[in-house]
Amino acid sequence: MTAAQSTNRTPRSQMAPPATLFLFGAHGDLVKRLLVPSLYNLTRDGLVGDALHIVGVDHNKVSDEEYRGKLADFMQEMSAKRGKSEGGEPALDDKLWDGLAQRITYLEGDFLDDATYQAIKQRIEASGTRNAVFYLATAPRFFCEVVTRLAHAGLLQEGDDQFRRVIVEKPFGSDLKTAQDLNAGILAVMDEKQVYRIDHYLGKETVQNILVSRFSNGLFEAFWNNHYVDHVQITAAETVGVEQRGNFYERTGALRDMVPNHLFQLLAMVAMEPPAAFGADEVRSEKAKVVAAIRPQSPEEARRNSVRGQYAAGETGGQRVPGYREENRVAPDSCTETFVALKLWVDNWRWAGVPFYLRTGKRLGVRSTQIAICFKPAPMSPFRDTHVHRLRPNYLIIQIQPDEGMWFDFQAKKPGTTLEIDNIQMGFAYSDFFKMQPSTGYETLLYDCMIGDQTLFQRADNIENGWRAVQPFLDAWHDCKDVQMYPAGTDGPEAADELLRRDGRAWHSLK
Ligand code: BG6
């Protein structure tokens, strides 16, 4: 994401250096749906070229041809769908795809067999470049195993003219202890500089724009503190259910799935102090500090300041949908939460006394990821004896998705002879100013890893601080009766509204 800062870094917008990219978990959805389309987009944009070789690694027995064929079918299907929805021709450029596809090969191998790593070594030797990136798009139980075997095979050894980097997917641990163990296992065999812990929220343009808006405009800093901000709301609302991931979700739940990673990334972007420079270390240190400043809560406080919900059958987008307990591979008496709302505090000079309300859920009425910064009211209302009885708070809305942009909600006089005030919005929509090419959000992250820029990746302390902050909630939740049902297609359980109402506040509308 950054401009080139050090001598060994390629400036953005230049072709990434030669390398072989090994995709562990080559048959998984992530590779097919997101990574290969991202590599296609990077090729389209001229950011990767012939010098990038891609090797899918998995245990299934398929030939190179068959593997490419499977990816090609998916790319065709996806672009046909997009072409249809945009009313135009299928968007896949066959020549571009063929160029990329011929650099994709397949390696059949068991992740736990040393022979796989010897085969990888041979692929690197045959590739004409010694640089390699290993992307762990596998089940989390393989993360440490693969990294350890890569190291034992000498594959993580770097030199003056060769880099070796590992991208680790989420979930990174399932609580503080497992995250610490995983970090310890990884860092026992490689340097932090080689580890790229991914959080795809950081690949989203609007998330990156939070930092740019805050730190390239003098305007915002003036009111970005507890003198002016009443509270902050961070919402990631989804309309989808758990889809085919019942098995994974049963063990995970909304808190683990979304909060210590995606929502805390948003919180960190909003709440961090300005970094001294826009380098990976400076940015990540500030992010780590602010997440570490989230106040630890006692079990009673954690229970009082959290809401767990689970969707029951309902209606979304005009369709009847089943409840969570009726989903595939979900227990009929499951207590897993599909919705969570939390009230947190960031105990530092800037944010003392400002609550941060977070919520995320599946099968809600609208899809919207949004940060709403609510400002304190004007110090007094001079509108006595007029029609204006109550002033609404001002908000700055940062809309992450869909309809990316930023808006101020404030009040203006309605035209007319009597004094009446109405709420208006002044804003910037990405689509009004920038033509955005279709992207998955992984392009920036893949490219940054290839050029050696860790700014948008999570450092070990960042991950552990996140788990440390949610651990009180994990510890406090034992009882199934704490899980409140909400009908699919609504805003979540009533208790989530009550969490703010008892403080005299309300969630900003997502519509
Ligand atoms: C993933 C979670 O990390 O993020 C999913 O595992 C969730 O459950 C997804 O749906 C949300 O991502 P996005 O980009 O659609 O907001």
Coordinates of C-alpha atoms and ligand atoms in Angstrom, one line a residue, residues 169-171 199-201 204 236-238 240-243 245 248-249 252 257-258 261-262 360 362 367 369 400-401 440 442, ligand 1:
E169 CA -4.9 -17.0 6.3
K170 CA -7.4 -16.5 9.1
P171 CA -8.5 -17.8 11.5
D199 CA -7.0 -9.9 7.0
H200 CA -8.9 -9.3 3.8
Y201 CA -10.6 -6.2 5.3
K204 CA -10.6 -3.0 0.9
A236 CA -20.6 -5.3 9.7
A237 CA -24.0 -6.5 8.7
E238 CA -24.4 -9.4 6.3
V240 CA -26.0 -14.2 3.9
G241 CA -26.4 -17.1 6.4
V242 CA -23.6 -19.6 7.1
E243 CA -24.1 -21.2 3.7
R245 CA -19.7 -23.5 6.3
F248 CA -16.6 -24.4 10.7
Y249 CA -19.1 -21.8 12.0
T252 CA -16.3 -20.4 15.6
D257 CA -15.1 -15.0 13.0
M258 CA -15.3 -11.2 12.8
N261 CA -9.8 -9.5 13.1
H262 CA -12.0 -7.5 10.8
T360 CA -21.8 -7.9 13.4
K362 CA -25.5 -12.9 9.6
R367 CA -25.7 -5.8 3.9
T369 CA -20.2 -2.4 6.7
I400 CA -17.0 0.4 3.7
Q401 CA -19.4 -1.6 1.6
T440 CA -11.6 -9.0 -5.0
Y442 CA -6.9 -9.6 -2.4
Ligands
BG6_1 C1 -14.8 -13.8 6.6 C2 -15.8 -14.5 7.5 O1 -13.6 -13.6 7.2 O2 -15.4 -12.5 6.3 C3 -17.1 -14.7 6.9 O3 -15.2 -15.8 7.8 C4 -17.7 -13.4 6.5 O4 -18.0 -15.4 7.7 C5 -16.7 -12.6 5.6 O5 -18.9 -13.6 5.7 C6 -17.1 -11.2 5.4 O6 -16.3 -10.6 4.4 P1 -16.9 -9.4 3.5 O7 -15.7 -9.0 2.7 O8 -18.0 -10.1 2.7 O9 -17.4 -8.4 4.4

